[in-house]
Short mmCIF file of C-alpha atoms in Angstrom, two decimals:
data_model
loop_
_atom_site.label_atom_id
_atom_site.label_comp_id
_atom_site.label_asym_id
_atom_site.label_seq_id
_atom_site.Cartn_x
_atom_site.Cartn_y
_atom_site.Cartn_z
CA MET R 1 104.99 77.60 109.11
CA ARG R 2 106.14 78.92 105.64
CA PRO R 3 107.85 76.65 103.41
CA GLY R 4 110.79 78.95 103.10
CA ASP R 5 111.20 79.68 106.76
CA HIS R 6 112.35 76.48 108.03
CA ASP R 7 115.34 76.37 110.39
CA ASP R 8 118.46 75.18 108.34
CA GLY R 9 119.53 72.76 110.95
CA ALA R 10 115.96 71.19 111.42
CA ASP R 11 114.60 70.67 107.81
CA ALA R 12 118.06 69.59 106.57
CA GLU R 13 117.79 66.53 108.72
CA HIS R 14 116.55 64.28 105.65
CA PRO R 15 115.68 66.84 102.89
CA HIS R 16 116.86 64.23 100.14
CA GLY R 17 116.60 60.79 101.96
CA GLN R 18 114.15 58.47 103.16
CA PRO R 19 112.97 58.80 106.93
CA GLY R 20 115.23 56.53 109.09
CA GLU R 21 118.17 56.90 106.63
CA GLU R 22 121.16 57.69 108.56
CA VAL R 23 124.29 59.18 106.85
CA ALA R 24 127.20 60.77 108.87
CA ARG R 25 128.56 64.04 108.10
CA GLY R 26 131.34 63.99 105.70
CA GLU R 27 130.84 60.17 104.56
CA ARG R 28 128.50 58.24 102.23
CA ALA R 29 127.83 54.80 101.42
CA ARG R 30 129.06 53.99 97.83
CA PRO R 31 126.57 51.76 96.06
CA GLY R 32 128.31 48.91 94.07
CA GLY R 33 127.56 45.12 93.71
CA GLY R 34 125.42 45.18 97.12
CA GLU R 35 128.42 46.23 99.05
CA GLN R 36 128.64 49.53 101.10
CA ALA R 37 132.10 50.97 101.23
CA GLN R 38 132.30 54.12 103.36
CA ILE R 39 134.13 57.03 102.25
CA ARG R 40 135.55 59.40 104.74
CA ILE R 41 136.36 62.90 103.64
CA GLY R 42 138.78 63.70 106.52
CA ARG R 43 140.71 60.48 106.63
CA GLY R 44 144.46 60.75 105.72
CA ARG R 45 146.16 58.38 103.36
CA ARG R 46 148.42 56.74 105.91
CA GLY R 47 147.64 55.34 109.45
CA GLY R 48 144.02 56.17 109.16
CA SER R 49 144.41 59.44 111.15
CA PRO R 50 142.10 62.36 110.15
CA SER R 51 143.68 65.27 108.20
CA PRO R 52 142.40 68.64 109.15
CA ALA R 53 139.59 69.91 107.03
CA PRO R 54 140.48 72.92 104.84
CA SER R 55 139.27 76.25 106.25
CA ASN R 56 137.95 77.51 102.97
CA PRO R 57 134.59 76.39 102.23
CA TYR R 58 134.96 75.83 98.66
CA LEU R 59 138.15 73.62 99.14
CA ARG R 60 136.20 71.59 101.73
CA LEU R 61 133.40 71.33 99.21
CA LEU R 62 135.84 69.89 96.58
CA ALA R 63 137.62 67.64 99.03
CA THR R 64 134.42 65.52 98.75
CA PRO R 65 135.55 62.10 97.29
CA GLY R 66 134.61 62.15 93.51
CA ALA R 67 133.82 66.08 93.50
CA ARG R 68 136.55 67.23 91.51
CA ALA R 69 136.12 64.59 88.83
CA PHE R 70 132.29 65.22 88.30
CA THR R 71 132.66 68.83 88.63
CA ALA R 72 135.41 69.03 85.84
CA GLY R 73 133.13 66.97 83.52
CA ASN R 74 130.21 69.12 84.41
CA LEU R 75 131.89 72.44 83.65
CA LEU R 76 133.17 71.00 80.29
CA ALA R 77 129.70 70.08 79.37
CA ARG R 78 128.27 73.43 80.75
CA LEU R 79 130.72 75.70 78.64
CA PRO R 80 128.77 74.99 75.43
CA MET R 81 125.46 76.27 76.81
CA GLY R 82 126.89 79.83 76.38
CA MET R 83 128.21 79.00 72.68
CA PHE R 84 125.35 77.41 70.88
CA SER R 85 122.94 80.38 70.28
CA VAL R 86 125.80 82.80 69.41
CA SER R 87 127.58 80.17 67.24
CA ALA R 88 124.09 79.60 65.37
CA VAL R 89 123.26 83.23 64.76
CA ILE R 90 126.79 83.92 63.31
CA MET R 91 126.62 80.88 61.15
CA ILE R 92 123.08 81.31 59.87
CA ALA R 93 123.30 84.98 59.42
CA GLY R 94 126.71 84.61 57.59
CA ALA R 95 125.16 81.94 55.12
CA HIS R 96 121.67 83.55 54.56
CA GLY R 97 122.51 87.28 55.14
CA SER R 98 119.53 87.32 57.66
CA TYR R 99 119.59 87.84 61.26
CA ALA R 100 115.72 87.54 61.45
CA LEU R 101 116.19 83.96 60.25
CA ALA R 102 118.86 83.40 62.53
CA GLY R 103 116.93 84.77 65.54
CA ALA R 104 113.70 82.78 64.43
CA VAL R 105 115.80 79.69 64.36
CA THR R 106 117.40 80.25 68.06
CA ALA R 107 114.09 81.11 69.32
CA THR R 108 112.48 77.81 68.13
CA GLY R 109 115.22 75.99 69.69
CA LEU R 110 114.46 77.80 73.10
CA ALA R 111 110.72 77.02 72.87
CA ALA R 112 111.54 73.45 72.22
CA THR R 113 113.69 73.08 75.14
CA ALA R 114 111.22 74.61 77.36
CA VAL R 115 108.96 71.83 76.30
CA VAL R 116 111.49 68.88 76.28
CA ALA R 117 113.73 69.64 79.02
CA PRO R 118 111.32 68.92 82.03
CA TRP R 119 110.51 65.52 80.23
CA THR R 120 114.33 64.72 80.01
CA ALA R 121 114.59 65.58 83.49
CA ARG R 122 111.66 63.29 84.48
CA LEU R 123 113.44 60.48 82.88
CA VAL R 124 116.68 61.38 84.68
CA ASP R 125 115.03 61.05 88.11
CA ARG R 126 113.19 58.08 86.96
CA TYR R 127 116.09 55.90 85.25
CA GLY R 128 119.35 57.64 86.58
CA GLN R 129 121.88 60.42 85.23
CA ALA R 130 124.12 58.26 83.31
CA ARG R 131 121.36 56.06 81.56
CA ILE R 132 119.43 59.04 80.26
CA ALA R 133 122.02 61.93 80.00
CA VAL R 134 124.46 60.25 77.66
CA PRO R 135 121.85 59.25 74.80
CA ALA R 136 120.11 62.46 75.54
CA THR R 137 123.37 64.43 74.84
CA ALA R 138 124.01 62.21 71.62
CA VAL R 139 120.71 63.32 70.13
CA ALA R 140 121.49 66.92 70.80
CA ALA R 141 125.09 66.65 69.40
CA LEU R 142 123.78 65.01 66.47
CA GLY R 143 121.23 67.93 66.02
CA SER R 144 124.09 70.33 66.10
CA LEU R 145 125.78 68.32 63.57
CA ALA R 146 122.77 68.33 61.35
CA LEU R 147 122.59 71.99 61.63
CA VAL R 148 126.12 72.74 60.66
CA LEU R 149 125.42 70.37 57.61
CA CYS R 150 122.35 71.99 56.62
CA VAL R 151 123.79 75.55 56.65
CA HIS R 152 127.03 74.58 55.00
CA HIS R 153 125.22 72.73 52.13
CA GLY R 154 122.30 75.28 51.50
CA ALA R 155 119.58 72.97 52.76
CA PRO R 156 115.99 74.29 52.80
CA VAL R 157 115.28 76.70 55.53
CA TRP R 158 112.86 74.46 57.30
CA THR R 159 115.71 72.15 58.05
CA LEU R 160 117.41 74.62 60.38
CA PHE R 161 114.52 74.75 62.31
CA ALA R 162 114.13 71.05 62.68
CA ALA R 163 117.80 70.59 63.51
CA TYR R 164 118.16 73.17 66.05
CA ALA R 165 114.85 72.05 67.77
CA ALA R 166 116.58 68.49 68.31
CA THR R 167 119.17 69.99 70.37
CA ALA R 168 116.35 70.56 72.86
CA THR R 169 117.15 67.05 74.39
CA THR R 170 120.30 68.50 76.10
CA PRO R 171 120.00 67.52 79.79
CA ASN R 172 120.07 70.13 82.45
CA THR R 173 123.88 69.64 83.40
CA GLY R 174 123.95 72.19 85.98
CA GLY R 175 120.75 70.54 87.65
CA MET R 176 122.48 67.22 87.54
CA SER R 177 125.55 68.76 89.35
CA ARG R 178 123.36 70.17 91.99
CA ALA R 179 121.52 67.01 92.71
CA ARG R 180 124.77 65.23 93.06
CA TRP R 181 125.79 67.94 95.70
CA ALA R 182 122.46 67.62 97.44
CA HIS R 183 122.84 63.75 97.67
CA LEU R 184 126.47 63.91 99.03
CA HIS R 185 125.72 66.56 101.58
CA ARG R 186 122.14 65.85 102.64
CA GLY R 187 121.86 66.75 106.26
CA ASP R 188 124.46 69.64 106.02
CA ALA R 189 122.75 72.83 105.13
CA ALA R 190 125.88 75.04 105.16
CA ALA R 191 127.77 72.78 102.53
CA LEU R 192 124.65 72.87 100.32
CA HIS R 193 124.66 76.74 100.46
CA THR R 194 128.07 76.68 99.39
CA ALA R 195 127.63 74.05 96.83
CA ASN R 196 124.75 76.08 95.29
CA SER R 197 126.77 79.36 95.24
CA PHE R 198 129.61 77.39 93.67
CA GLU R 199 127.13 76.01 90.70
CA GLN R 200 125.61 79.60 90.10
CA ALA R 201 129.29 81.02 89.90
CA ALA R 202 129.95 78.47 87.58
CA ASP R 203 126.87 79.26 85.36
CA GLU R 204 127.95 82.80 85.03
CA LEU R 205 131.46 82.00 84.37
CA CYS R 206 130.36 79.79 81.46
CA PHE R 207 127.81 82.31 80.18
CA MET R 208 130.47 84.90 80.15
CA LEU R 209 133.12 83.01 78.47
CA GLY R 210 130.90 80.81 76.19
CA PRO R 211 129.99 83.77 73.94
CA VAL R 212 133.58 85.09 73.66
CA LEU R 213 134.86 81.63 72.82
CA ALA R 214 132.27 81.09 70.28
CA ALA R 215 132.65 84.53 68.45
CA SER R 216 136.35 83.88 68.47
CA LEU R 217 136.30 80.48 66.92
CA CYS R 218 133.63 81.42 64.35
CA GLY R 219 135.78 84.77 63.39
CA ALA R 220 139.36 83.16 63.61
CA LEU R 221 138.31 79.78 61.78
CA PHE R 222 135.19 79.35 59.88
CA PRO R 223 131.49 79.91 60.88
CA GLU R 224 130.70 76.38 61.80
CA ALA R 225 133.68 76.08 64.12
CA GLY R 226 131.72 77.37 67.11
CA THR R 227 128.81 74.97 66.88
CA LEU R 228 131.17 72.01 66.21
CA THR R 229 133.47 73.02 69.26
CA GLY R 230 130.59 73.26 71.50
CA ALA R 231 128.85 69.80 70.18
CA VAL R 232 132.52 68.15 70.86
CA LEU R 233 132.71 69.81 74.38
CA LEU R 234 129.13 68.93 75.34
CA MET R 235 129.34 65.29 74.33
CA THR R 236 132.91 64.93 76.15
CA GLY R 237 131.81 66.66 79.29
CA VAL R 238 128.60 64.58 79.66
CA LEU R 239 130.54 61.44 79.11
CA LEU R 240 133.13 62.33 81.79
CA PHE R 241 130.42 63.52 84.28
CA ALA R 242 128.33 60.23 83.76
CA ALA R 243 131.36 57.97 84.25
CA GLN R 244 131.67 59.28 87.64
CA ARG R 245 129.07 56.49 89.01
CA ALA R 246 130.15 56.67 92.66
CA THR R 247 128.75 60.10 93.12
CA GLU R 248 125.60 59.70 91.05
CA PRO R 249 122.46 59.85 93.29
CA PRO R 250 120.53 56.67 93.60
CA VAL R 251 117.30 56.42 91.64
CA ALA R 252 114.44 57.01 94.02
CA PRO R 253 111.73 54.33 94.30
CA ARG R 254 108.65 54.99 91.82
CA THR R 255 105.70 56.76 93.41
CA PRO R 256 102.55 58.02 92.00
CA ALA R 257 103.61 61.65 92.80
CA ALA R 258 102.16 64.39 90.94
CA SER R 259 104.26 66.89 89.17
CA PRO R 260 106.24 69.27 90.93
CA LEU R 261 104.00 72.10 89.50
CA ARG R 262 101.50 70.72 92.18
CA THR R 263 103.69 71.15 95.00
CA PRO R 264 102.71 74.03 97.27
CA GLY R 265 104.85 76.94 96.75
CA ILE R 266 106.44 75.94 93.49
CA PRO R 267 104.28 77.65 91.02
CA ALA R 268 105.08 81.01 92.94
CA LEU R 269 108.59 80.38 92.92
CA LEU R 270 108.74 79.56 89.16
CA THR R 271 106.99 82.72 88.54
CA VAL R 272 109.79 84.53 90.55
CA PHE R 273 112.39 82.53 88.16
CA LEU R 274 110.37 83.71 85.19
CA ALA R 275 110.53 87.40 86.33
CA THR R 276 114.15 87.19 87.21
CA GLY R 277 114.97 85.64 83.80
CA ALA R 278 113.05 88.91 82.33
CA VAL R 279 115.67 90.93 84.18
CA PHE R 280 118.51 89.26 82.64
CA GLY R 281 116.93 89.40 79.01
CA ALA R 282 116.02 93.01 79.13
CA MET R 283 119.43 93.95 80.63
CA GLU R 284 121.01 92.15 77.87
CA VAL R 285 119.28 93.77 74.95
CA VAL R 286 119.20 97.11 76.36
CA SER R 287 122.95 97.24 77.17
CA ILE R 288 123.92 95.83 73.87
CA ALA R 289 121.59 98.78 72.12
CA HIS R 290 123.17 101.47 74.54
CA ALA R 291 126.76 100.61 74.81
CA GLY R 292 127.73 97.42 72.98
CA GLY R 293 128.00 93.67 74.09
CA ALA R 294 131.39 94.05 75.79
CA ILE R 295 130.04 95.89 78.90
CA LEU R 296 127.77 92.96 79.70
CA ALA R 297 130.61 90.95 80.84
CA LEU R 298 130.87 93.34 83.77
CA GLN R 299 127.36 92.25 85.06
CA ALA R 300 128.39 88.44 84.70
CA GLY R 301 131.62 88.95 86.36
CA GLY R 302 129.86 90.88 89.26
CA SER R 303 127.47 88.15 89.58
CA CYS R 304 130.15 85.42 89.44
CA VAL R 305 132.04 86.95 92.26
CA ALA R 306 129.06 87.80 94.43
CA GLY R 307 128.07 84.16 94.31
CA LEU R 308 131.32 83.00 95.54
CA LEU R 309 131.32 85.46 98.39
CA TYR R 310 127.71 84.61 99.13
CA GLY R 311 128.68 80.83 99.24
CA SER R 312 131.49 81.72 101.99
CA LEU R 313 128.99 83.29 104.20
CA ARG R 314 126.91 81.34 106.59
CA PRO R 315 123.20 81.79 105.39
CA ALA R 316 120.33 82.99 107.65
CA ALA R 317 117.95 80.24 108.55
CA ALA R 318 114.73 81.30 107.05
CA VAL R 319 115.64 80.89 103.26
CA GLY R 320 112.07 82.49 102.28
CA ARG R 321 112.87 85.78 104.13
CA ARG R 322 116.39 85.68 102.80
CA LEU R 323 114.81 85.36 99.12
CA LEU R 324 112.86 88.40 99.78
CA LEU R 325 115.93 90.15 101.01
CA CYS R 326 117.49 89.30 97.76
CA LEU R 327 115.09 90.34 95.43
CA THR R 328 114.63 93.58 97.36
CA GLY R 329 118.47 94.33 96.90
CA MET R 330 118.33 93.21 93.22
CA THR R 331 115.44 95.66 92.69
CA VAL R 332 117.41 98.62 94.39
CA LEU R 333 120.61 97.73 92.44
CA MET R 334 118.93 97.49 89.13
CA SER R 335 117.78 101.18 89.39
CA LEU R 336 121.46 102.14 89.30
CA PRO R 337 122.12 101.49 85.47
CA LEU R 338 118.78 103.51 84.82
CA ILE R 339 120.08 106.38 87.11
CA ALA R 340 123.55 106.28 85.64
CA ALA R 341 122.36 106.47 81.82
CA ALA R 342 119.88 109.16 82.43
CA THR R 343 122.02 111.54 84.66
CA THR R 344 125.65 110.94 83.68
CA GLY R 345 125.81 109.50 80.16
CA SER R 346 129.23 108.21 81.22
CA LEU R 347 129.98 104.74 79.91
CA LEU R 348 132.60 104.17 82.81
CA VAL R 349 129.82 105.08 85.42
CA LEU R 350 127.49 102.75 83.60
CA ALA R 351 130.10 100.02 83.71
CA GLY R 352 130.29 100.34 87.45
CA CYS R 353 126.49 100.28 88.02
CA LEU R 354 126.17 97.16 85.79
CA LEU R 355 129.11 95.62 88.03
CA LEU R 356 127.01 96.27 91.16
CA ALA R 357 123.71 95.48 89.72
CA GLY R 358 125.24 92.06 88.67
CA ALA R 359 126.18 91.51 92.27
CA ALA R 360 122.54 90.92 93.31
CA THR R 361 121.62 88.49 90.85
CA ALA R 362 123.72 85.51 91.97
CA PRO R 363 122.51 85.54 95.60
CA THR R 364 118.98 85.73 94.37
CA MET R 365 119.58 82.71 92.03
CA VAL R 366 121.41 80.71 94.70
CA THR R 367 118.57 81.32 97.29
CA GLY R 368 115.82 80.45 94.92
CA MET R 369 117.53 77.16 93.75
CA THR R 370 117.80 76.18 97.59
CA LEU R 371 114.08 76.71 97.88
CA ILE R 372 113.34 74.59 94.90
CA GLN R 373 115.48 71.92 96.52
CA ARG R 374 113.62 72.26 99.66
CA LEU R 375 110.17 72.14 98.37
CA THR R 376 110.63 69.56 95.39
CA PRO R 377 110.03 66.00 96.47
CA PRO R 378 113.50 64.17 96.27
CA ALA R 379 112.15 61.70 93.79
CA GLN R 380 111.70 64.64 91.44
CA LEU R 381 114.57 66.89 92.33
CA ASN R 382 116.03 67.08 88.50
CA GLU R 383 112.55 67.91 87.22
CA GLY R 384 112.00 70.57 89.78
CA MET R 385 115.36 72.27 89.06
CA THR R 386 114.84 72.01 85.37
CA LEU R 387 111.45 73.71 85.73
CA ALA R 388 113.12 76.35 87.32
CA VAL R 389 115.65 76.77 84.46
CA THR R 390 112.95 76.45 81.81
CA ALA R 391 110.98 79.26 83.66
CA LEU R 392 114.34 81.33 83.50
CA LEU R 393 114.86 80.78 79.93
CA GLY R 394 111.30 81.77 79.24
CA GLY R 395 111.87 85.04 81.26
CA ILE R 396 114.76 85.52 79.13
CA ALA R 397 113.07 85.46 76.20
CA ALA R 398 110.16 87.64 77.25
CA GLY R 399 112.74 90.10 78.93
CA SER R 400 114.56 90.33 75.48
CA ALA R 401 111.36 90.95 73.76
CA ALA R 402 109.96 93.68 76.26
CA GLY R 403 113.68 95.23 76.34
CA GLY R 404 113.80 95.52 72.60
CA TRP R 405 110.28 97.01 72.44
CA THR R 406 111.24 99.63 74.91
CA VAL R 407 114.46 100.64 73.32
CA GLU R 408 112.84 100.89 69.83
CA ASN R 409 109.86 102.88 71.13
CA ALA R 410 111.42 104.87 74.22
CA GLY R 411 115.21 104.83 73.59
CA THR R 412 118.06 103.02 75.48
CA VAL R 413 118.03 105.15 78.57
CA THR R 414 114.34 104.49 79.23
CA GLY R 415 115.02 100.72 78.24
CA TYR R 416 116.92 100.37 81.57
CA ALA R 417 113.68 100.64 83.25
CA ALA R 418 112.48 97.29 81.82
CA PRO R 419 114.95 95.17 84.08
CA MET R 420 114.18 97.26 87.19
CA CYS R 421 110.38 96.65 86.87
CA ALA R 422 111.00 93.07 86.08
CA ALA R 423 112.93 92.73 89.26
CA ALA R 424 110.17 94.69 91.25
CA LEU R 425 107.93 92.13 89.82
CA ALA R 426 109.75 89.13 90.91
CA LEU R 427 109.75 90.74 94.49
CA ALA R 428 106.00 91.36 94.61
CA VAL R 429 105.27 87.71 93.35
CA ALA R 430 107.81 86.19 96.02
CA ALA R 431 106.13 88.30 98.76
CA VAL R 432 102.50 87.53 97.74
CA GLY R 433 103.63 83.70 97.16
CA THR R 434 105.41 83.34 100.57
CA ARG R 435 102.43 84.92 102.64
CA ARG R 436 99.81 82.69 100.84
CA ALA R 437 102.13 79.57 101.25
#
C-alpha cells in the first residue's frame, strides 16, 4: 500500500498516540499533577447539557478548549517571520550602501537556519515545546538586538554575519502549532485537514503582511524599527504560546529511532518541498523584476483564500493521489503568468494570473504537510515538519537564484518559465517517489 494512499478513517485511528490509547472525539485528558481532567468541547456552561457544534469547520476548530489562546500567541510570534529579512536588508543597505552585503548577510542567516532548525526541533520533541522554545527564542531575539547594535554603531562587517546567524535558533512556531492540532485532534482526519489548512493560510497572511509592516516601520520611524519590532513580537508571541501548557503535546518516550530522513517516503517528500520552494523563490524575483513587488501580494492573497476554502472541504481519502492532483494543478496554473506576460503585456491580466497561480500553492502545501505528519514517527513530529520547512527555505533560495539568472540572461518574460519548470519538477518527483514508496 502506498504511504500516501491510506484511508483517512483507517490510518487516523492512532496517528499520533501509542497503540491502545483511547481518546474520544472532541475531548482529551489534560495533564497536570497526575490528575486527568476531561475537557468536552460540546458541553455548555450550565447544566452540563451539550451545545450544538458550529457548522463552520474553522469555528469548530477554534472551539477546541485552549485553541484560541495558543493560536493568538503563535500568530503573534509568526508575523515577524515575514519581517526580519526585509528589515535587515533595509537597515544594512541604508547603513553600508550595499545591497550585496545586505543580501549576503540574510543568505548567511538562511543557511544557518537550515542547519540549526532541525536540531532545535529535535530538542522540542525530546524535552517539550515550552522548555526549548522560550530559551531558543531568547537567543534569536538577542541576535536581532546584536545586529541592530552592530549596524547602528558601525561595527566590523563580520559582526553582522555573526549576529544574524544567531537568529537561526528561532523555533518553528508554525510546526509547533501544527503539532498541537495533531495532538488535540488525533483520530479526526477532517479536523486535522482543517487545522493544516488554517495554519497554511496563517503562513500566507503573515508572509503577506510582514514585509509591508517592516517596510512601513523602517520608512516611517528609523531603519532599525522593523528588526526591533519583530524581535519584540517574536519573544512576546512565543511566551504567550508556551504559557498554554494545557494544549502542549506530551513528550514522547525516548526511543532509539533514526532521523526522519530515513523514514520511507520522507526524502522524496522533502525533495517535493524543495522544488515547491523554488516555485516561490523564482516567482518572487521574476515578478519584482517584471512589475514590482506590490503585485506579489496577489499571489499570497490567492493562496490564503484557497487554503481556507480547501480546509472547508472534505478531503479525498488517498492523500498521495491528492498531492499529485494538487501539484498537477500548480504546474498548470503556474503557466498562466508566463502566457500573460508573453502574449498580452497587460499588468492587469498578469495580476489576475498571479492570483490564480497562488490559488494552487496552499492546497499543495497543506497536502504535503499532511503527508509529513502521516509518515513521521510521532516522537519526531516537530523535527519532521521542520525538515519540510528547511527544504522549503532551501528551495526558495535556489529558486531566487535561478529566477534572477533567467531574468538577467533571458529577460523577465522568459523568467516566468522558471517557476513553472520548478512546479513540473515537484510533480515529477512526487510521481516517482509515490510509485517507489
